[in-house]
Coordinates of C-alpha atoms (C1' of nucleotides) in Angstrom, one line a residue:
Chain A
M234 CA 106.3 178.4 115.2
C235 CA 109.4 176.5 116.0
L236 CA 112.8 176.8 114.6
R237 CA 114.7 173.8 113.7
V238 CA 118.0 174.0 115.6
L239 CA 118.5 170.1 115.8
I240 CA 120.8 168.9 113.1
V241 CA 118.3 166.2 111.6
A242 CA 119.9 163.2 110.1
R243 CA 120.1 163.2 106.4
H244 CA 120.1 160.3 103.6
W245 CA 123.5 160.5 101.9
I246 CA 121.6 161.0 98.5
D247 CA 120.0 164.2 99.8
E248 CA 123.3 165.7 101.0
L249 CA 124.5 165.0 97.5
A250 CA 121.6 166.4 96.0
D251 CA 122.2 169.6 98.2
K252 CA 125.8 169.7 96.6
L253 CA 124.6 168.9 93.5
Y254 CA 122.0 171.6 93.3
D255 CA 124.5 174.2 94.2
A256 CA 126.8 173.2 91.5
M257 CA 124.1 172.9 88.8
T258 CA 122.6 176.3 89.6
R259 CA 126.1 178.0 89.3
R260 CA 125.9 176.6 85.8
S261 CA 122.9 178.7 85.1
K262 CA 122.0 176.6 82.1
S263 CA 118.2 176.3 81.4
I264 CA 118.6 172.6 81.2
V265 CA 121.1 170.7 83.2
V266 CA 122.4 167.2 81.5
F267 CA 123.4 163.9 83.4
N268 CA 125.0 161.2 81.8
G269 CA 126.0 157.5 82.5
G270 CA 128.1 155.2 80.4
L271 CA 128.3 151.6 79.7
S272 CA 130.6 149.4 77.4
V273 CA 128.4 146.5 76.0
S274 CA 131.2 144.0 76.3
G275 CA 129.0 141.1 77.5
L276 CA 126.6 140.3 80.3
Q277 CA 124.5 143.6 81.1
H278 CA 124.5 142.7 84.9
V279 CA 122.3 144.6 87.6
G280 CA 125.4 146.2 89.0
R281 CA 125.4 148.5 86.0
L282 CA 122.3 150.0 87.2
R283 CA 123.9 151.1 90.3
G284 CA 126.0 154.0 89.4
E285 CA 125.4 154.6 85.8
V286 CA 121.5 154.4 86.3
I287 CA 119.5 154.3 89.5
I288 CA 121.8 157.0 91.4
P289 CA 121.6 159.5 88.5
E290 CA 118.0 158.9 88.3
V291 CA 117.0 159.6 92.0
L292 CA 119.5 162.6 91.9
R293 CA 117.6 163.7 88.8
R294 CA 114.1 163.3 90.3
I295 CA 115.0 165.0 93.8
L296 CA 116.7 168.2 91.8
E297 CA 113.5 168.3 89.4
K298 CA 111.2 168.5 92.6
R299 CA 113.3 171.5 93.4
G300 CA 112.6 173.2 90.1
L301 CA 115.4 172.2 87.9
K302 CA 115.1 171.0 84.7
V303 CA 117.6 167.9 83.7
K304 CA 118.1 165.8 80.9
Q305 CA 119.5 162.4 81.3
Y306 CA 121.5 160.1 79.1
L307 CA 122.9 156.6 79.3
T308 CA 125.9 156.5 76.5
L309 CA 126.6 153.2 75.4
Y310 CA 130.2 152.5 74.3
T311 CA 129.5 150.5 71.2
Q312 CA 132.8 151.5 69.2
D313 CA 135.0 150.0 71.8
S314 CA 137.1 146.9 70.8
W315 CA 135.8 143.4 71.5
K316 CA 138.7 142.0 73.9
A317 CA 138.3 138.2 73.1
K318 CA 138.5 137.5 76.9
E319 CA 137.7 133.6 77.4
A320 CA 134.3 134.1 78.5
Q321 CA 133.6 136.1 75.4
V322 CA 135.1 133.6 73.0
E323 CA 133.3 130.8 74.7
R324 CA 129.9 132.6 73.6
F325 CA 130.5 131.3 70.0
K326 CA 130.2 127.7 69.5
E327 CA 133.7 127.9 67.6
G328 CA 135.7 130.4 65.7
G329 CA 135.1 133.3 68.0
E330 CA 138.7 134.6 68.1
K331 CA 138.5 135.8 64.9
Y332 CA 136.5 139.1 66.1
A333 CA 139.3 140.3 68.4
G334 CA 139.6 144.0 68.2
W335 CA 136.4 144.5 66.3
P336 CA 134.0 147.4 67.5
L337 CA 131.5 145.6 69.9
I338 CA 128.7 147.0 67.4
R339 CA 130.1 144.8 64.4
V340 CA 130.5 141.5 66.5
P341 CA 127.9 139.0 65.4
D342 CA 125.2 137.6 68.0
P343 CA 126.7 134.5 68.9
A344 CA 123.1 133.3 69.6
G345 CA 122.0 134.3 66.0
C346 CA 118.8 136.2 67.2
H347 CA 120.0 139.7 67.0
S348 CA 121.6 141.9 64.6
N349 CA 125.0 141.8 66.4
W350 CA 126.7 141.4 69.9
V351 CA 125.6 144.7 71.3
E352 CA 121.7 144.2 70.6
H353 CA 122.0 140.6 72.1
Y354 CA 123.5 141.6 75.2
W355 CA 121.3 144.9 75.4
S356 CA 118.1 143.0 75.3
D357 CA 118.7 141.9 79.1
F358 CA 119.2 145.4 80.1
G359 CA 117.7 148.2 77.8
P360 CA 114.1 147.3 77.6
F361 CA 114.1 146.9 81.8
I362 CA 115.4 150.4 82.3
K363 CA 111.9 151.7 82.3
E364 CA 111.0 149.2 85.1
F365 CA 113.8 150.0 87.4
T366 CA 113.3 154.0 86.8
D367 CA 110.9 156.5 85.8
G368 CA 111.9 155.7 82.1
K369 CA 113.2 159.4 81.2
I370 CA 116.5 158.5 80.1
E371 CA 117.7 158.6 76.5
V372 CA 120.1 155.9 75.4
V373 CA 122.7 156.7 72.9
T374 CA 125.6 154.9 71.5
T375 CA 128.8 156.2 70.7
T376 CA 128.4 154.7 67.1
E377 CA 125.6 157.0 66.7
L378 CA 127.5 159.8 68.5
Y379 CA 130.3 159.6 65.7
K380 CA 128.2 160.3 62.8
S381 CA 126.9 163.7 64.6
R382 CA 128.5 165.7 67.5
L383 CA 131.4 163.3 68.2
K384 CA 132.6 163.9 64.3
E385 CA 132.7 167.5 64.8
F386 CA 134.5 166.7 68.0
T387 CA 136.9 164.8 66.4
K388 CA 137.6 167.4 63.8
L389 CA 138.7 169.6 66.8
V390 CA 140.7 167.1 68.3
L391 CA 142.7 166.6 65.3
E392 CA 143.0 170.5 64.9
S393 CA 144.3 170.6 68.4
R394 CA 146.2 167.4 68.4
E395 CA 149.2 168.9 69.6
K396 CA 147.8 170.6 72.6
V397 CA 145.9 167.1 73.2
R398 CA 149.2 165.5 72.8
S399 CA 151.0 167.4 75.6
V400 CA 148.3 167.2 78.2
L401 CA 148.1 163.4 77.8
N402 CA 151.6 163.1 77.9
K403 CA 151.8 164.6 81.4
Y404 CA 150.0 161.3 82.4
R405 CA 152.3 158.8 80.3
G406 CA 155.6 159.2 81.8
R407 CA 157.1 155.9 80.0
K408 CA 155.0 156.0 76.7
P409 CA 154.6 159.6 75.7
Y410 CA 152.8 160.2 72.3
E411 CA 155.5 161.3 69.9
E412 CA 155.1 164.5 67.7
G413 CA 152.9 164.1 65.0
W414 CA 150.5 161.4 66.7
I415 CA 147.1 161.5 65.1
P416 CA 144.9 160.6 68.0
F417 CA 142.3 158.8 65.8
E418 CA 141.5 155.0 65.6
P419 CA 139.9 153.9 62.2
I420 CA 138.3 150.5 61.4
C421 CA 140.8 148.3 59.4
E422 CA 138.6 147.9 56.2
K423 CA 140.6 144.4 55.4
C424 CA 140.9 142.7 58.9
G425 CA 137.9 144.6 60.8
R426 CA 140.1 145.5 63.9
I427 CA 139.9 149.0 65.4
D428 CA 142.7 148.5 67.9
T429 CA 145.2 147.7 65.6
T430 CA 145.1 150.8 63.4
E431 CA 147.6 153.9 63.6
C432 CA 146.8 157.0 61.6
T433 CA 149.5 158.4 59.5
R434 CA 148.2 161.1 57.7
I435 CA 144.9 163.5 57.7
V436 CA 144.0 163.6 54.1
D437 CA 141.4 166.1 54.4
E438 CA 138.6 167.2 57.2
E439 CA 136.9 164.1 56.7
H440 CA 139.7 161.4 56.0
V441 CA 142.7 160.0 57.1
E442 CA 145.2 157.6 56.1
Y443 CA 145.9 154.6 58.3
T444 CA 148.3 151.4 58.7
C445 CA 147.0 148.4 60.3
R446 CA 149.7 146.6 62.5
N447 CA 147.8 143.4 62.4
C448 CA 147.5 142.8 58.7
G449 CA 149.5 145.8 57.0
H450 CA 146.7 147.1 55.4
V451 CA 147.1 150.6 54.4
G452 CA 143.7 152.6 53.7
L453 CA 141.6 155.6 54.3
S454 CA 139.0 156.0 56.8
L455 CA 136.4 158.6 57.4
I456 CA 136.7 160.1 60.7
E457 CA 133.1 159.2 61.7
S458 CA 134.3 155.3 61.2
G459 CA 136.3 154.5 64.1
K460 CA 137.1 156.1 67.8
L461 CA 139.2 158.3 69.7
M462 CA 141.0 156.9 72.4
W463 CA 139.2 156.4 75.7
R464 CA 140.7 159.5 77.4
I465 CA 139.7 161.9 74.7
E466 CA 136.4 160.1 73.8
W467 CA 134.9 160.6 77.3
V468 CA 135.7 164.3 77.0
G469 CA 134.1 164.2 73.6
V470 CA 130.9 162.7 75.0
W471 CA 130.9 165.7 77.8
W472 CA 131.4 168.0 74.8
S473 CA 129.0 166.5 72.5
L474 CA 126.0 165.9 75.1
G475 CA 126.9 169.2 77.3
V476 CA 127.1 166.8 80.5
D477 CA 127.1 168.6 83.9
F478 CA 126.9 165.4 85.9
E479 CA 128.2 162.0 85.6
P480 CA 129.3 159.3 87.9
F481 CA 132.2 157.0 87.4
G482 CA 133.3 153.4 88.6
K483 CA 136.2 153.3 91.1
D484 CA 138.6 152.2 88.3
H485 CA 138.2 156.0 86.8
A486 CA 138.7 157.5 90.4
M487 CA 142.4 157.2 90.8
P488 CA 144.5 160.4 91.0
G489 CA 146.2 160.5 87.6
G490 CA 143.7 158.3 86.2
S491 CA 141.3 158.8 83.2
R492 CA 139.0 161.1 85.3
D493 CA 142.1 163.5 86.2
S494 CA 143.2 163.5 82.6
C495 CA 139.8 164.0 81.1
V496 CA 139.1 167.1 83.2
D497 CA 142.6 168.4 82.2
L498 CA 141.6 168.1 78.6
A499 CA 138.3 169.7 79.1
V500 CA 139.5 172.7 80.8
N501 CA 142.8 173.2 78.9
V502 CA 142.1 172.2 75.6
F503 CA 138.4 172.1 75.0
N504 CA 137.5 174.9 77.2
I505 CA 134.4 173.2 78.8
T506 CA 133.2 172.9 82.4
P507 CA 133.6 169.2 83.2
P508 CA 130.9 167.5 84.8
E509 CA 130.5 167.0 88.6
G510 CA 131.6 163.5 89.4
L511 CA 130.5 160.7 92.0
P512 CA 132.9 157.8 92.4
Y513 CA 131.0 154.6 93.2
E514 CA 131.9 150.8 94.2
W515 CA 130.9 148.3 92.0
V516 CA 128.5 145.6 93.2
E517 CA 129.5 141.9 94.1
W518 CA 127.8 138.8 93.4
R519 CA 127.3 136.1 95.9
T520 CA 127.2 133.0 93.8
P521 CA 125.0 130.2 94.4
D522 CA 128.2 128.2 96.0
G523 CA 128.9 130.9 98.3
R524 CA 131.8 132.7 96.8
V525 CA 131.8 136.3 96.4
V526 CA 133.1 138.1 93.2
D527 CA 132.8 141.5 91.8
M528 CA 130.3 141.5 88.7
G529 CA 131.9 141.7 85.4
S530 CA 130.3 142.4 81.8
S531 CA 133.3 140.6 79.6
D532 CA 133.7 138.0 82.3
F533 CA 129.9 137.0 82.4
L534 CA 129.6 137.0 85.9
G535 CA 126.5 138.2 87.6
F536 CA 122.9 138.3 86.6
T537 CA 120.9 140.8 84.5
P538 CA 117.8 143.2 85.5
R539 CA 115.9 140.8 83.5
D540 CA 116.8 137.9 85.7
W541 CA 116.2 140.1 88.8
L542 CA 112.6 141.0 87.7
E543 CA 111.5 137.6 87.4
V544 CA 112.0 136.8 91.1
A545 CA 111.7 140.6 92.5
H546 CA 110.2 143.6 92.4
P547 CA 112.6 147.0 91.0
H548 CA 111.6 148.5 94.2
I549 CA 113.8 146.0 96.3
F550 CA 117.0 146.6 94.0
R551 CA 116.5 150.1 94.2
F552 CA 116.3 150.1 97.8
L553 CA 119.4 147.9 98.2
V554 CA 121.1 150.7 96.3
L555 CA 119.9 153.4 98.1
R556 CA 120.3 151.8 101.4
T557 CA 124.3 151.7 100.6
P558 CA 126.5 154.7 100.1
P559 CA 128.2 154.8 96.9
M560 CA 131.8 154.0 98.0
K561 CA 130.3 151.0 99.7
K562 CA 130.3 147.3 98.5
L563 CA 126.9 146.0 97.7
S564 CA 126.4 142.3 97.5
V565 CA 123.6 140.8 96.1
S566 CA 122.4 137.2 94.9
L567 CA 119.3 136.0 93.8
H568 CA 119.1 133.2 96.7
E569 CA 118.8 136.0 99.0
V570 CA 115.6 137.2 97.6
P571 CA 113.3 136.5 100.4
Q572 CA 115.6 138.3 103.1
Y573 CA 115.5 141.5 101.0
Y574 CA 112.0 141.7 100.9
S575 CA 111.8 141.1 104.9
L576 CA 114.5 143.9 104.9
Y577 CA 112.2 146.1 102.5
Y578 CA 109.3 145.4 104.5
K579 CA 111.1 146.8 107.8
A580 CA 112.1 149.8 106.1
E581 CA 108.6 150.0 104.7
R582 CA 106.9 149.8 108.4
I583 CA 109.3 152.1 109.6
Y584 CA 108.4 154.5 106.8
Y585 CA 104.8 154.3 107.9
G586 CA 105.5 154.6 111.5
L587 CA 104.5 151.4 112.7
E588 CA 108.0 150.2 113.8
K589 CA 110.5 152.2 115.4
A590 CA 114.1 152.2 114.2
S591 CA 116.8 151.9 117.0
S592 CA 118.2 155.2 115.8
E593 CA 117.2 158.6 114.0
E594 CA 120.1 158.0 111.6
E595 CA 118.7 154.3 110.9
R596 CA 115.4 155.8 110.6
E597 CA 116.2 158.4 108.0
L598 CA 118.3 156.0 105.9
L599 CA 115.7 153.2 105.9
A600 CA 112.5 155.5 105.4
R601 CA 113.8 157.7 102.9
S602 CA 115.4 155.0 101.0
Y603 CA 112.0 153.2 100.9
E604 CA 110.0 156.5 99.9
L605 CA 112.9 156.6 96.9
S606 CA 112.4 153.0 96.1
Y607 CA 109.3 153.5 94.0
P608 CA 110.4 153.8 90.3
H609 CA 107.1 155.5 89.6
G610 CA 105.6 157.9 91.6
D611 CA 105.4 157.8 95.5
P612 CA 104.7 155.0 98.2
P613 CA 100.8 154.6 98.7
L614 CA 99.3 156.9 101.6
S615 CA 98.9 153.8 103.9
Q616 CA 101.0 150.8 104.3
P617 CA 100.3 148.1 102.1
E618 CA 99.9 144.5 103.5
Q619 CA 103.1 142.6 104.1
V620 CA 102.9 138.7 103.5
P621 CA 106.3 137.1 103.7
Y622 CA 107.7 136.2 100.4
L623 CA 108.5 132.4 101.7
H624 CA 104.8 132.3 102.5
L625 CA 103.8 133.4 99.0
A626 CA 106.1 131.1 97.6
I627 CA 104.4 128.2 99.4
L628 CA 101.0 129.2 98.2
A629 CA 102.0 129.7 94.6
Q630 CA 102.9 126.0 94.6
V631 CA 99.9 124.7 96.3
V632 CA 97.2 126.8 94.6
P633 CA 96.7 126.5 90.6
R634 CA 97.8 129.5 88.8
E635 CA 94.3 130.5 87.5
K636 CA 93.0 130.7 91.1
W637 CA 95.7 132.9 92.7
S638 CA 93.4 135.7 92.5
S639 CA 90.4 134.1 93.8
E640 CA 91.3 131.2 96.0
G641 CA 95.0 132.4 96.8
L642 CA 93.5 135.6 98.0
A643 CA 90.6 134.0 100.1
R644 CA 93.0 131.9 101.7
L645 CA 95.2 134.8 102.6
K646 CA 92.2 136.6 104.4
A647 CA 91.5 133.0 106.1
S648 CA 95.1 133.1 107.4
G649 CA 94.8 136.3 108.7
H650 CA 97.3 137.9 106.3
L651 CA 95.1 139.9 104.4
S652 CA 92.0 141.9 106.1
D653 CA 88.7 142.1 104.3
Q654 CA 89.4 145.3 103.0
P655 CA 92.5 145.1 101.6
T656 CA 94.4 148.1 99.9
E657 CA 94.6 148.3 96.4
Y658 CA 98.4 148.4 96.2
G659 CA 98.8 145.6 98.8
L660 CA 96.8 143.5 96.5
K661 CA 98.5 144.2 93.5
R662 CA 102.0 143.4 95.0
I663 CA 101.0 140.1 96.5
L664 CA 99.4 138.9 93.0
E665 CA 102.8 139.9 91.5
I666 CA 105.1 138.4 94.4
L667 CA 102.7 135.2 93.8
V668 CA 104.4 135.0 90.1
K669 CA 107.6 136.2 91.3
A670 CA 108.0 133.7 94.0
H671 CA 106.6 130.7 91.9
T672 CA 109.7 131.3 89.7
W673 CA 112.1 132.0 92.5
V674 CA 111.4 128.5 93.9
E675 CA 111.8 126.7 90.8
K676 CA 115.3 128.5 89.7
Y677 CA 116.9 129.4 92.9
G678 CA 114.9 128.0 96.1
P679 CA 116.3 125.4 98.2
S680 CA 114.9 121.9 97.6
E681 CA 113.0 121.9 101.2
M682 CA 110.8 125.0 99.9
R683 CA 109.5 122.8 96.9
V684 CA 106.3 121.8 97.7
E685 CA 104.3 119.7 95.3
L686 CA 101.0 117.7 96.0
I687 CA 101.3 114.2 94.6
P688 CA 98.2 112.9 92.7
L689 CA 95.5 111.4 94.7
T690 CA 96.0 108.1 93.0
V691 CA 99.6 107.9 94.3
A692 CA 98.9 109.1 97.5
E693 CA 96.4 106.2 97.9
K694 CA 99.0 103.6 97.6
I695 CA 101.2 105.4 99.9
A696 CA 98.3 105.8 102.5
R697 CA 98.3 102.0 102.7
E698 CA 101.5 101.9 104.5
V699 CA 99.9 103.6 107.5
T700 CA 99.9 100.9 110.3
S701 CA 96.6 100.4 112.1
P702 CA 97.4 102.2 115.7
L703 CA 98.1 105.5 113.7
S704 CA 95.3 105.2 111.1
E705 CA 93.2 105.4 114.3
H706 CA 94.5 108.8 114.7
F707 CA 94.2 110.0 111.2
R708 CA 90.7 108.9 111.4
E709 CA 90.0 111.2 114.3
L710 CA 91.9 113.9 112.7
Y711 CA 89.7 113.6 109.6
E712 CA 86.7 113.7 111.7
R713 CA 87.8 116.7 113.7
L714 CA 88.8 118.8 110.5
R715 CA 85.5 117.7 108.7
A716 CA 83.6 119.0 111.6
L717 CA 85.3 122.4 111.5
S718 CA 82.9 125.2 110.8
N719 CA 85.6 127.5 109.5
W720 CA 88.5 126.4 107.8
R721 CA 91.0 128.5 109.6
E722 CA 94.7 127.8 110.5
E723 CA 94.2 128.3 114.0
D724 CA 91.4 125.9 114.2
I725 CA 93.4 123.4 112.1
K726 CA 96.2 123.8 114.3
E727 CA 94.0 123.1 117.4
A728 CA 93.0 119.8 116.0
F729 CA 96.4 118.7 115.2
I730 CA 97.2 119.6 118.9
V731 CA 94.1 117.6 120.1
V732 CA 95.3 114.6 118.2
T733 CA 99.0 114.6 118.4
S734 CA 98.6 114.8 122.1
K735 CA 97.1 111.5 122.4
L736 CA 100.0 109.9 120.3
G737 CA 102.2 109.5 123.6
G738 CA 105.8 110.5 122.8
E739 CA 107.8 112.4 120.4
S740 CA 108.7 109.5 118.1
N741 CA 105.0 108.5 117.1
I742 CA 104.4 112.5 116.7
K743 CA 107.2 112.6 114.1
L744 CA 105.9 109.2 112.4
F745 CA 102.6 110.9 112.5
Y746 CA 103.9 113.9 110.7
T747 CA 106.3 111.8 108.5
H748 CA 103.1 109.8 107.0
L749 CA 101.1 113.1 106.4
Y750 CA 103.8 114.6 104.6
R751 CA 104.4 111.4 102.4
V752 CA 100.8 111.4 101.5
L753 CA 100.7 114.9 100.8
T754 CA 104.0 115.6 99.2
G755 CA 105.9 112.3 98.7
K756 CA 108.5 113.9 101.0
E757 CA 109.1 113.1 104.4
S758 CA 108.9 116.9 105.4
G759 CA 107.3 119.9 104.3
P760 CA 106.0 123.0 105.5
R761 CA 104.3 123.6 108.7
A762 CA 101.3 121.3 108.5
A763 CA 98.4 123.6 109.6
P764 CA 99.2 126.4 107.3
L765 CA 99.9 123.8 104.7
L766 CA 96.2 122.7 104.9
A767 CA 94.8 126.1 105.4
L768 CA 96.5 127.2 102.2
I769 CA 95.5 123.9 100.3
G770 CA 91.9 124.4 101.4
R771 CA 89.1 122.1 103.3
D772 CA 88.0 120.2 100.0
L773 CA 91.4 118.9 99.0
S774 CA 92.8 118.6 102.5
L775 CA 90.1 116.3 103.3
K776 CA 90.6 114.1 100.2
Y777 CA 94.0 113.4 101.3
L778 CA 93.4 112.7 104.8
S779 CA 90.4 110.5 104.1
L780 CA 92.8 108.1 101.9
I781 CA 94.8 107.9 105.2
A782 CA 91.8 107.5 107.5
K783 CA 90.3 104.7 105.3
S784 CA 93.3 102.6 104.6
N785 CA 93.9 99.6 107.1
V786 CA 90.7 99.6 108.7
Chain B
rG17 C1' 154.8 153.6 93.0
rG18 C1' 149.5 155.7 93.9
rG19 C1' 144.2 155.3 95.5
rC20 C1' 139.7 153.5 97.6
rC21 C1' 136.9 150.3 101.3
rC22 C1' 137.4 147.9 105.6
rG23 C1' 139.5 146.2 110.6
rU24 C1' 134.1 147.0 117.1
rA25 C1' 130.8 140.4 120.3
rG26 C1' 131.2 133.5 117.5
rC27 C1' 129.4 135.6 112.7
rU28 C1' 127.2 139.9 109.7
rC29 C1' 127.9 144.8 110.8
rA30 C1' 125.6 150.0 113.1
rG31 C1' 128.2 154.1 115.9
rC32 C1' 133.1 157.6 113.9
rC33 C1' 131.7 163.2 109.6
rA34 C1' 129.5 167.2 114.4
rG35 C1' 134.3 163.3 121.1
rG36 C1' 130.9 162.4 126.6
rU37 C1' 129.9 155.3 130.7
rA38 C1' 130.4 150.1 124.0
rG39 C1' 125.1 148.7 120.3
rA40 C1' 121.6 145.6 116.9
rG41 C1' 120.7 141.4 114.2
rC42 C1' 122.0 136.4 113.5
rG43 C1' 124.3 132.5 116.2
rG44 C1' 125.1 130.3 121.5
rC45 C1' 123.2 129.0 126.4
rG46 C1' 118.5 128.7 129.7
rG47 C1' 113.4 128.7 129.5
rG48 C1' 108.3 129.1 127.1
rC49 C1' 105.5 127.8 122.8
rU50 C1' 105.5 124.8 118.4
rU51 C1' 107.4 118.9 114.7
rU52 C1' 110.0 121.6 110.9
rU53 C1' 107.5 128.9 106.4
rA54 C1' 115.4 131.2 107.4
rA55 C1' 109.1 131.6 112.9
rC56 C1' 107.5 133.7 117.8
rC57 C1' 108.3 135.2 123.1
rC58 C1' 111.0 135.8 127.9
rG59 C1' 116.0 135.4 129.8
rU60 C1' 121.6 135.4 129.7
rA61 C1' 126.5 135.1 128.6
rG62 C1' 130.2 137.2 125.6
rG63 C1' 134.1 142.8 123.3
rU64 C1' 142.4 144.6 124.6
rC65 C1' 136.5 148.7 119.3
rC66 C1' 143.7 146.0 115.0
rC67 C1' 148.4 148.3 117.0
rG68 C1' 151.7 152.5 118.8
rG69 C1' 151.8 157.4 119.5
rG70 C1' 149.5 162.4 120.0
rU71 C1' 145.4 166.4 120.9
rU72 C1' 141.7 166.7 124.9
rC73 C1' 138.9 166.8 131.6
rG74 C1' 137.3 162.9 128.3
rA75 C1' 139.0 159.1 122.1
rA76 C1' 135.9 153.3 119.0
rU77 C1' 134.9 158.5 116.7
rC78 C1' 139.7 163.7 115.8
rC79 C1' 145.5 164.1 114.0
rC80 C1' 150.4 161.0 112.9
rG81 C1' 152.9 156.3 112.3
rG82 C1' 152.4 151.3 111.5
rC83 C1' 150.1 146.0 110.9
rG84 C1' 146.2 143.1 108.6
rG85 C1' 142.4 141.8 104.9
rG86 C1' 140.0 143.2 100.1
rC87 C1' 139.6 146.0 95.5
rC88 C1' 141.3 149.3 91.8
rC89 C1' 145.1 152.1 88.7
rG90 C1' 150.2 152.3 86.4
rC91 C1' 149.6 155.3 80.5
rC92 C1' 143.6 149.5 78.0
rA93 C1' 138.4 150.7 77.8

RNA sequence: GGGCCCGUAGCUCAGCCAGGUAGAGCGGCGGGCUUUUAACCCGUAGGUCCCGGGUUCGAAUCCCGGCGGGCCCGCCA
């Protein structure tokens, strides 16, 4: 037996989980509740996965392993008003301005394929949550909540409106709410706005009377059709779902900000224990032209979980989130996906003990982030095969899609990337990356990564341009390659070295390769010759080479 | 007016919470291998740790005060 006296390095999320475990246990509830919140104001970018979905999910799973029962919600703020920001209005071919101030849920889908604005933009995010997490997250909307628990809460608010007012006014030095203020915002039945109505009278338990500052309409509204102002609504969500933990973006974290006033209301008016919080920094987007901007929903800046999954595993994004402490900036771009894979592979090797980290802290950060990067279950028992993303990007282009699982894998074995007895998970991952990397090259890859073998008939014409001293050498290359007993990268390279060493001079070697690439791809350069020929296979390689070898005889 | 993150090699950053002779990767330079998958191997140069005080035997690290950059809040959500 030995006592652990050394202070071991810990991952930030484990330290957080420790604190949360204590706080949750003190609440002595049979099931504790985690929540996240999103306003569906436009592009549902991946940045929103960070604080509202992935971080609480990982914490939940750690606490569940320690025996706690945790219910995780994600609340969509669908009653919020549509701000008519430029980027939002532009979504509509014309006339988008007329929806200014409408509740998001009532704004039509500009593309016309979903029943409203929320449904449309949520479709790039919602269905993919289960790919990025274990899927045990219940999505609720404030629109639904106002018909049930939030409606009860609204009644409570109206009853204690004077207390609510006095608390909120502590945070409103310049524009205090006046006596008699009724904290409810109905939807104007005439112009549709939710941001211009003012309650003038409580009619009965279920109805209020309002005036619309926009159109002047005076009407009656049910208290389930409208919303509470933000600072009250957030408390209402805590109250309705019984929230015990909820992270929040840095914008809510300021002293005297919404978080502070909500805690005040929770404790002093509604007599509930406010949830534990966690401020987090937003996710930045490195745009294709090299700028760095905060991702933004209503400004339509960034890319969606759907976009991510087209070109990369959810593991990689989880890894990036976990590797970065919550209050630090995290920048991502789709162009850098291949680098993210090599970072991830490094962490993977450290996790399986195949590579040493430079410090114990680094080891813990990377290995633990890797371990928690699996959306479902744990990492496999042994190290999966790692094939560089860019290598698979090339392979995916030179081998027809329907042959990836046969030819493709055979070539990876031939090139030594795969053993004869590959792991099941490694194989699965490679086949998945082939699909993703192929899409990546098309959508985000640099042009020099794009390889397409040109048709043999075209190649034949180009081959005729090879001048005779060079065709001599191409003939030799052809013969040497034809004689190879194994179509292996190493042997192919050997043949190239033998032939090119006879060319006498760098400029001739350059010319030689230029011709080769022009015949193969129509361009003057391409991926390294030996691996490329190894990838495209013996028969096809020899067909192309014979075209050059036979020309200008 | 308030808050957060940051300031360490040319670049990107680690190290700071628990003080003990300044680190990594990329880039540079020299060499090797190789036409070119953002590749690999060997060697090498390069730093007033933003500034000023304080605590200490000892400070990049802790405390106080500045400066610079980025972001957020100021009663919207």
